[in-house]
Amino acid sequence: MATNANNPQEAQPTPSSPKELCNALYASCASRFKPDVVFHQEDIWPLKIIPNDNLSDLMMCINRLMQDGLLKLHNAGGSRAGWKVVSRENAKKYQNLTIEEALVYSYVESSGREGIWTRTIRSRTNLHQTTMNRCLKILESKILIKPIKSAKFPKRKIYILAHLQPSDDVTGGAFYTDGTLDEEFVNQLCIWAERYVLGRSWYHPPIKPLPKIKGKSKLSAEEADKLRAEEFRVAERERATAMIPMPAGYRGYPTVSEITKAVNESGVSEVVLKEAEMRQLMEILCWDNRLMKVMGGRGFKAVRLGDGKDGSKIQNGLTEAPCGRCPVFDLCEESGPVNARTCTYFLDWLA
């Protein structure tokens, strides 16, 4: 039984016409039952609105209020019918709608921010495909509903109320645009997050200035450009090799909450990112071996890659050796047509 907001009054003045009776019943129900509360017939009798508890008068009022959209029928899968109060403002949306259009609108409304699939609407309303499509088109033209794209089910046509914004479960969150993953946006965020963590993962001592070269003003333009490029290259290599690790037990590595706050304040993203979304990006960077988890998984630290003598990245030994990418690897065997002793790829690599 529904709970009343206030104690029912002992008696109400008897309305003189069916219209007044309906208005009195609606006013009493609206004042005592919240919009999300389902009430039943036995909850109406204590209101003392229907004269002599006449069942015929009660059903007449209920039917009229339902036709005006002020009451919504609610049946939780059983034979016991109940109703919910609809505000007059929301009831206006049902005006000038046919029975089929009002039925379709009610199911779209009940879906909330999740939206409802057109096939689900058809199965619940038992309307013909043509009738349902016509109702959806009319409701959309009246700006009562709108179609949305789902990131999980991009081929499904889903409808939602026109004034609502779909939930993140439907749209996919900040990383999706119109149901499609924005790869460029994700890549830019990953680069920004990696640089942010990199600047807080190592200690960078100041770089010593390069000694001035005498006679530099007498160099030609080509020689000056070449010297400048060499200075930049040396400076970058010194900065890379001067990345001193933080001491053991260091607890200042950036966390997800810190990174999320920083990226939202930076203006990189037009939408406000949540910590759960930023955590997904950090997991991607960890899987790509660009970051690593520290502080029991709460913090993140950049992964430093070693450099070769010429400044090139040191790669995996298996990928550098010709055996790891040999096109005739399966034929290579001792004393066979292809072997390590006579392998031209191997000789070229060792040369």
Tab-separated table of C-alpha atoms in Angstrom:
chain	number	residue	atom	x	y	z
A	1	MET	CA	0.000	0.000	0.000
A	2	ALA	CA	1.350	3.436	-0.893
A	3	THR	CA	2.343	5.732	1.950
A	4	ASN	CA	0.576	9.083	2.218
A	5	ALA	CA	2.480	12.291	2.759
A	6	ASN	CA	-0.156	13.628	5.160
A	7	ASN	CA	-2.972	12.149	7.154
A	8	PRO	CA	-6.202	12.035	5.121
A	9	GLN	CA	-8.828	14.485	6.097
A	10	GLU	CA	-12.018	13.306	7.691
A	11	ALA	CA	-14.307	14.570	4.927
A	12	GLN	CA	-14.238	16.617	1.737
A	13	PRO	CA	-16.996	18.799	0.247
A	14	THR	CA	-19.049	16.785	-2.246
A	15	PRO	CA	-18.369	18.001	-5.822
A	16	SER	CA	-21.448	18.952	-7.788
A	17	SER	CA	-20.342	17.734	-11.255
A	18	PRO	CA	-18.214	14.923	-12.769
A	19	LYS	CA	-15.578	17.476	-13.835
A	20	GLU	CA	-15.296	18.873	-10.325
A	21	LEU	CA	-15.147	15.339	-8.954
A	22	CYS	CA	-12.237	14.501	-11.287
A	23	ASN	CA	-10.411	17.710	-10.372
A	24	ALA	CA	-10.909	17.067	-6.670
A	25	LEU	CA	-9.618	13.493	-6.972
A	26	TYR	CA	-6.561	14.618	-8.950
A	27	ALA	CA	-5.763	17.443	-6.502
A	28	SER	CA	-6.017	15.075	-3.537
A	29	CYS	CA	-3.842	12.399	-5.184
A	30	ALA	CA	-1.237	14.960	-6.318
A	31	SER	CA	-0.931	16.360	-2.793
A	32	ARG	CA	-0.604	12.969	-1.106
A	33	PHE	CA	1.298	10.754	-3.554
A	34	LYS	CA	4.701	11.564	-5.019
A	35	PRO	CA	5.136	11.213	-8.817
A	36	ASP	CA	7.240	8.048	-8.426
A	37	VAL	CA	4.800	6.371	-6.002
A	38	VAL	CA	2.340	3.774	-7.327
A	39	PHE	CA	-1.016	3.874	-5.557
A	40	HIS	CA	-3.980	1.524	-5.837
A	41	GLN	CA	-7.715	1.549	-5.418
A	42	GLU	CA	-7.587	0.867	-1.686
A	43	ASP	CA	-5.347	3.917	-1.271
A	44	ILE	CA	-8.001	6.189	-2.814
A	45	TRP	CA	-10.928	5.351	-0.555
A	46	PRO	CA	-9.420	6.953	2.589
A	47	LEU	CA	-9.195	10.273	0.715
A	48	LYS	CA	-12.995	10.631	1.075
A	49	ILE	CA	-13.419	12.162	-2.377
A	50	ILE	CA	-15.782	9.685	-4.038
A	51	PRO	CA	-19.329	10.021	-2.601
A	52	ASN	CA	-20.479	6.881	-0.803
A	53	ASP	CA	-17.381	5.053	-2.108
A	54	ASN	CA	-19.168	4.481	-5.395
A	55	LEU	CA	-16.987	2.246	-7.601
A	56	SER	CA	-18.603	3.458	-10.835
A	57	ASP	CA	-17.830	7.088	-10.016
A	58	LEU	CA	-14.261	6.162	-9.119
A	59	MET	CA	-13.644	4.338	-12.413
A	60	MET	CA	-15.240	7.217	-14.324
A	61	CYS	CA	-12.798	9.667	-12.724
A	62	ILE	CA	-9.823	7.374	-13.230
A	63	ASN	CA	-10.598	6.911	-16.934
A	64	ARG	CA	-11.057	10.645	-17.520
A	65	LEU	CA	-7.825	11.498	-15.732
A	66	MET	CA	-5.980	8.855	-17.752
A	67	GLN	CA	-7.427	10.275	-20.983
A	68	ASP	CA	-6.192	13.727	-19.974
A	69	GLY	CA	-2.771	12.261	-19.173
A	70	LEU	CA	-2.961	13.213	-15.496
A	71	LEU	CA	-2.758	9.600	-14.338
A	72	LYS	CA	-0.531	6.877	-15.753
A	73	LEU	CA	-1.490	3.220	-15.544
A	74	HIS	CA	1.120	1.059	-13.856
A	75	ASN	CA	1.015	-2.715	-13.779
A	76	ALA	CA	4.022	-4.521	-12.319
A	77	GLY	CA	3.384	-7.762	-14.177
A	78	GLY	CA	0.384	-8.799	-12.068
A	79	SER	CA	-3.363	-8.432	-12.249
A	80	ARG	CA	-3.409	-5.610	-9.687
A	81	ALA	CA	-3.595	-2.234	-11.436
A	82	GLY	CA	-2.035	0.888	-10.004
A	83	TRP	CA	-1.526	4.481	-11.055
A	84	LYS	CA	1.058	7.243	-10.876
A	85	VAL	CA	0.328	10.958	-10.690
A	86	VAL	CA	1.463	13.007	-13.692
A	87	SER	CA	1.991	16.747	-13.319
A	88	ARG	CA	-0.134	19.020	-15.472
A	89	GLU	CA	2.993	20.298	-17.205
A	90	ASN	CA	4.001	16.789	-18.281
A	91	ALA	CA	0.416	15.922	-19.125
A	92	LYS	CA	0.389	18.665	-21.763
A	93	LYS	CA	2.891	16.633	-23.762
A	94	TYR	CA	0.273	13.924	-24.245
A	95	GLN	CA	-2.308	16.352	-25.591
A	96	ASN	CA	-3.036	16.116	-29.307
A	97	LEU	CA	-1.381	12.687	-29.371
A	98	THR	CA	-3.166	9.618	-30.622
A	99	ILE	CA	-3.396	6.510	-28.477
A	100	GLU	CA	-0.544	4.876	-30.401
A	101	GLU	CA	1.667	7.987	-30.193
A	102	ALA	CA	1.034	8.348	-26.448
A	103	LEU	CA	1.859	4.657	-25.980
A	104	VAL	CA	5.171	4.962	-27.822
A	105	TYR	CA	6.038	8.173	-25.963
A	106	SER	CA	5.363	6.528	-22.593
A	107	TYR	CA	7.881	3.763	-23.290
A	108	VAL	CA	10.518	6.246	-24.463
A	109	GLU	CA	9.890	8.302	-21.342
A	110	SER	CA	10.207	5.302	-19.034
A	111	SER	CA	13.629	4.411	-20.519
A	112	GLY	CA	15.211	7.535	-19.012
A	113	ARG	CA	18.761	8.418	-20.071
A	114	GLU	CA	19.470	4.892	-21.303
A	115	GLY	CA	17.078	5.226	-24.243
A	116	ILE	CA	15.067	2.439	-25.834
A	117	TRP	CA	15.652	0.381	-28.977
A	118	THR	CA	12.982	0.525	-31.673
A	119	ARG	CA	12.685	-3.256	-31.666
A	120	THR	CA	11.974	-3.146	-27.923
A	121	ILE	CA	9.267	-0.533	-28.492
A	122	ARG	CA	7.618	-2.710	-31.103
A	123	SER	CA	7.704	-5.848	-28.944
A	124	ARG	CA	6.204	-4.056	-25.945
A	125	THR	CA	3.530	-2.092	-27.793
A	126	ASN	CA	2.601	-4.817	-30.325
A	127	LEU	CA	2.250	-2.085	-32.943
A	128	HIS	CA	2.791	-2.718	-36.639
A	129	GLN	CA	6.189	-1.642	-37.944
A	130	THR	CA	4.643	1.035	-40.180
A	131	THR	CA	2.482	2.401	-37.346
A	132	MET	CA	5.404	2.524	-34.953
A	133	ASN	CA	7.640	4.301	-37.470
A	134	ARG	CA	4.918	6.876	-38.124
A	135	CYS	CA	4.517	7.514	-34.392
A	136	LEU	CA	8.265	7.942	-33.934
A	137	LYS	CA	8.442	10.354	-36.846
A	138	ILE	CA	5.561	12.463	-35.506
A	139	LEU	CA	6.989	12.548	-31.982
A	140	GLU	CA	10.387	13.533	-33.366
A	141	SER	CA	8.838	16.324	-35.459
A	142	LYS	CA	7.170	17.680	-32.300
A	143	ILE	CA	10.592	17.702	-30.587
A	144	LEU	CA	9.390	15.277	-27.925
A	145	ILE	CA	11.955	12.552	-28.664
A	146	LYS	CA	15.266	12.313	-30.524
A	147	PRO	CA	17.426	9.477	-31.910
A	148	ILE	CA	20.841	8.807	-30.389
A	149	LYS	CA	23.782	6.605	-31.344
A	150	SER	CA	25.028	3.917	-29.009
A	151	ALA	CA	28.723	3.142	-28.672
A	152	LYS	CA	27.950	-0.461	-27.694
A	153	PHE	CA	25.370	-1.041	-30.430
A	154	PRO	CA	26.148	1.403	-33.264
A	155	LYS	CA	23.700	-0.254	-35.679
A	156	ARG	CA	20.712	0.040	-33.348
A	157	LYS	CA	18.310	2.965	-33.597
A	158	ILE	CA	17.678	4.193	-30.066
A	159	TYR	CA	15.335	6.967	-28.936
A	160	ILE	CA	15.404	9.182	-25.865
A	161	LEU	CA	13.387	12.174	-24.662
A	162	ALA	CA	14.431	15.328	-26.485
A	163	HIS	CA	15.426	17.273	-23.360
A	164	LEU	CA	17.608	14.503	-21.883
A	165	GLN	CA	21.288	13.774	-22.418
A	166	PRO	CA	22.180	10.084	-22.862
A	167	SER	CA	24.223	8.382	-20.159
A	168	ASP	CA	27.927	7.614	-20.567
A	169	ASP	CA	27.103	3.907	-20.875
A	170	VAL	CA	25.254	4.705	-24.092
A	171	THR	CA	27.548	7.299	-25.642
A	172	GLY	CA	30.812	5.698	-24.492
A	173	GLY	CA	31.915	8.739	-22.499
A	174	ALA	CA	34.291	11.525	-23.456
A	175	PHE	CA	36.290	9.366	-25.871
A	176	TYR	CA	33.383	8.915	-28.296
A	177	THR	CA	31.808	11.368	-30.719
A	178	ASP	CA	28.416	10.419	-32.172
A	179	GLY	CA	29.018	6.819	-31.128
A	180	THR	CA	32.441	6.621	-32.834
A	181	LEU	CA	35.759	6.387	-31.008
A	182	ASP	CA	37.749	9.618	-31.455
A	183	GLU	CA	41.195	8.069	-31.923
A	184	GLU	CA	42.946	11.398	-32.495
A	185	PHE	CA	41.535	12.806	-29.250
A	186	VAL	CA	42.589	9.697	-27.317
A	187	ASN	CA	46.079	9.853	-28.818
A	188	GLN	CA	46.496	13.519	-27.869
A	189	LEU	CA	45.391	12.811	-24.302
A	190	CYS	CA	47.841	9.900	-24.045
A	191	ILE	CA	50.713	12.091	-25.241
A	192	TRP	CA	49.775	14.832	-22.767
A	193	ALA	CA	49.454	12.390	-19.857
A	194	GLU	CA	52.763	10.711	-20.697
A	195	ARG	CA	54.594	14.040	-20.774
A	196	TYR	CA	52.987	15.083	-17.514
A	197	VAL	CA	54.104	11.885	-15.782
A	198	LEU	CA	57.538	12.032	-17.430
A	199	GLY	CA	58.222	15.477	-15.969
A	200	ARG	CA	57.513	14.128	-12.474
A	201	SER	CA	59.247	10.752	-12.723
A	202	TRP	CA	62.905	11.808	-12.840
A	203	TYR	CA	65.178	14.463	-11.441
A	204	HIS	CA	66.591	16.672	-14.196
A	205	PRO	CA	69.741	18.528	-13.107
A	206	PRO	CA	70.480	21.779	-14.923
A	207	ILE	CA	72.409	21.375	-18.173
A	208	LYS	CA	75.851	22.908	-18.279
A	209	PRO	CA	76.147	25.597	-20.962
A	210	LEU	CA	78.238	24.689	-23.964
A	211	PRO	CA	81.611	26.444	-24.213
A	212	LYS	CA	81.709	29.331	-26.612
A	213	ILE	CA	83.647	28.707	-29.805
A	214	LYS	CA	86.100	31.362	-30.895
A	215	GLY	CA	85.707	32.673	-34.367
A	216	LYS	CA	82.060	31.651	-34.520
A	217	SER	CA	81.107	34.933	-36.171
A	218	LYS	CA	83.396	34.145	-39.097
A	219	LEU	CA	81.553	30.927	-39.966
A	220	SER	CA	79.476	30.692	-43.102
A	221	ALA	CA	75.698	30.356	-42.878
A	222	GLU	CA	75.856	26.649	-43.692
A	223	GLU	CA	78.558	26.019	-41.083
A	224	ALA	CA	76.605	28.001	-38.477
A	225	ASP	CA	73.452	25.956	-39.098
A	226	LYS	CA	75.388	22.728	-38.837
A	227	LEU	CA	77.042	23.855	-35.571
A	228	ARG	CA	73.711	24.941	-34.123
A	229	ALA	CA	72.149	21.587	-34.961
A	230	GLU	CA	75.056	19.808	-33.275
A	231	GLU	CA	74.636	21.951	-30.151
A	232	PHE	CA	70.953	21.078	-29.952
A	233	ARG	CA	71.702	17.390	-30.433
A	234	VAL	CA	74.319	17.393	-27.666
A	235	ALA	CA	71.979	19.290	-25.330
A	236	GLU	CA	69.146	16.857	-25.882
A	237	ARG	CA	71.412	13.863	-25.285
A	238	GLU	CA	72.770	15.415	-22.087
A	239	ARG	CA	69.231	16.016	-20.819
A	240	ALA	CA	68.242	12.440	-21.662
A	241	THR	CA	71.255	10.973	-19.883
A	242	ALA	CA	70.809	13.322	-16.911
A	243	MET	CA	67.495	11.784	-15.823
A	244	ILE	CA	68.384	10.770	-12.278
A	245	PRO	CA	66.003	8.300	-10.578
A	246	MET	CA	64.098	9.407	-7.524
A	247	PRO	CA	65.276	7.941	-4.189
A	248	ALA	CA	63.855	4.656	-2.928
A	249	GLY	CA	60.488	5.058	-1.217
A	250	TYR	CA	59.673	8.259	-3.106
A	251	ARG	CA	55.903	8.933	-2.805
A	252	GLY	CA	55.532	11.951	-5.047
A	253	TYR	CA	54.660	10.182	-8.294
A	254	PRO	CA	51.429	11.495	-9.886
A	255	THR	CA	48.180	9.632	-9.176
A	256	VAL	CA	45.066	9.303	-11.299
A	257	SER	CA	43.235	12.009	-9.361
A	258	GLU	CA	46.173	14.394	-9.743
A	259	ILE	CA	46.491	13.718	-13.472
A	260	THR	CA	42.727	14.101	-13.976
A	261	LYS	CA	42.712	17.454	-12.211
A	262	ALA	CA	45.714	18.637	-14.225
A	263	VAL	CA	44.278	17.666	-17.609
A	264	ASN	CA	40.942	19.332	-16.832
A	265	GLU	CA	42.703	22.541	-15.811
A	266	SER	CA	45.006	22.497	-18.852
A	267	GLY	CA	42.218	22.986	-21.391
A	268	VAL	CA	43.388	20.060	-23.518
A	269	SER	CA	39.896	18.552	-23.418
A	270	GLU	CA	36.702	20.510	-24.060
A	271	VAL	CA	34.781	18.043	-21.901
A	272	VAL	CA	35.457	17.411	-18.230
A	273	LEU	CA	37.135	14.030	-17.842
A	274	LYS	CA	36.339	11.695	-14.971
A	275	GLU	CA	38.893	9.732	-12.990
A	276	ALA	CA	37.541	6.451	-14.381
A	277	GLU	CA	38.116	7.689	-17.938
A	278	MET	CA	41.627	8.908	-17.141
A	279	ARG	CA	42.418	5.580	-15.496
A	280	GLN	CA	41.569	3.842	-18.772
A	281	LEU	CA	44.144	6.004	-20.556
A	282	MET	CA	46.772	5.256	-17.929
A	283	GLU	CA	46.145	1.536	-18.327
A	284	ILE	CA	46.675	1.901	-22.076
A	285	LEU	CA	49.996	3.657	-21.500
A	286	CYS	CA	51.071	0.909	-19.097
A	287	TRP	CA	50.194	-1.814	-21.604
A	288	ASP	CA	52.199	0.079	-24.258
A	289	ASN	CA	55.190	0.069	-21.864
A	290	ARG	CA	55.236	3.865	-21.801
A	291	LEU	CA	54.363	4.074	-18.096
A	292	MET	CA	54.604	1.779	-15.110
A	293	LYS	CA	52.627	1.543	-11.875
A	294	VAL	CA	54.292	2.436	-8.582
A	295	MET	CA	53.213	3.069	-4.990
A	296	GLY	CA	51.107	-0.074	-4.908
A	297	GLY	CA	49.347	0.783	-8.162
A	298	ARG	CA	48.220	4.238	-7.009
A	299	GLY	CA	50.937	6.201	-8.801
A	300	PHE	CA	52.514	6.169	-12.252
A	301	LYS	CA	56.089	6.567	-13.398
A	302	ALA	CA	57.538	7.012	-16.873
A	303	VAL	CA	59.601	4.207	-18.397
A	304	ARG	CA	63.076	5.293	-19.439
A	305	LEU	CA	64.454	3.702	-22.590
A	306	GLY	CA	68.219	3.404	-23.096
A	307	ASP	CA	69.956	5.159	-25.964
A	308	GLY	CA	72.689	3.850	-28.221
A	309	LYS	CA	75.987	5.592	-28.839
A	310	ASP	CA	74.585	7.334	-31.878
A	311	GLY	CA	71.445	8.463	-30.064
A	312	SER	CA	69.232	5.768	-31.571
A	313	LYS	CA	66.921	3.705	-29.394
A	314	ILE	CA	68.211	0.319	-28.289
A	315	GLN	CA	65.630	-2.167	-29.532
A	316	ASN	CA	64.967	-5.773	-28.641
A	317	GLY	CA	67.928	-8.008	-29.584
A	318	LEU	CA	65.679	-10.486	-31.379
A	319	THR	CA	64.289	-7.767	-33.640
A	320	GLU	CA	67.750	-6.333	-34.351
A	321	ALA	CA	69.274	-9.686	-35.313
A	322	PRO	CA	68.299	-10.931	-38.806
A	323	CYS	CA	67.114	-14.258	-37.381
A	324	GLY	CA	64.099	-12.638	-35.769
A	325	ARG	CA	62.760	-11.434	-39.119
A	326	CYS	CA	64.359	-13.936	-41.514
A	327	PRO	CA	62.020	-14.911	-44.400
A	328	VAL	CA	63.557	-18.451	-44.601
A	329	PHE	CA	63.859	-19.074	-40.854
A	330	ASP	CA	62.043	-22.434	-41.095
A	331	LEU	CA	64.622	-23.724	-43.600
A	332	CYS	CA	67.648	-22.784	-41.492
A	333	GLU	CA	69.455	-25.794	-40.000
A	334	GLU	CA	72.994	-27.119	-39.529
A	335	SER	CA	74.522	-28.299	-42.872
A	336	GLY	CA	71.275	-27.351	-44.620
A	337	PRO	CA	70.759	-25.109	-47.661
A	338	VAL	CA	70.337	-22.202	-45.235
A	339	ASN	CA	72.544	-22.166	-42.150
A	340	ALA	CA	74.255	-19.704	-39.824
A	341	ARG	CA	77.717	-20.351	-41.292
A	342	THR	CA	76.806	-19.239	-44.817
A	343	CYS	CA	73.934	-16.843	-44.010
A	344	THR	CA	74.362	-13.651	-46.019
A	345	TYR	CA	71.954	-11.751	-43.756
A	346	PHE	CA	73.984	-12.651	-40.688
A	347	LEU	CA	77.308	-11.726	-42.335
A	348	ASP	CA	75.955	-8.344	-43.410
A	349	TRP	CA	74.663	-7.673	-39.884
A	350	LEU	CA	78.035	-8.523	-38.276
A	351	ALA	CA	80.001	-6.483	-40.808
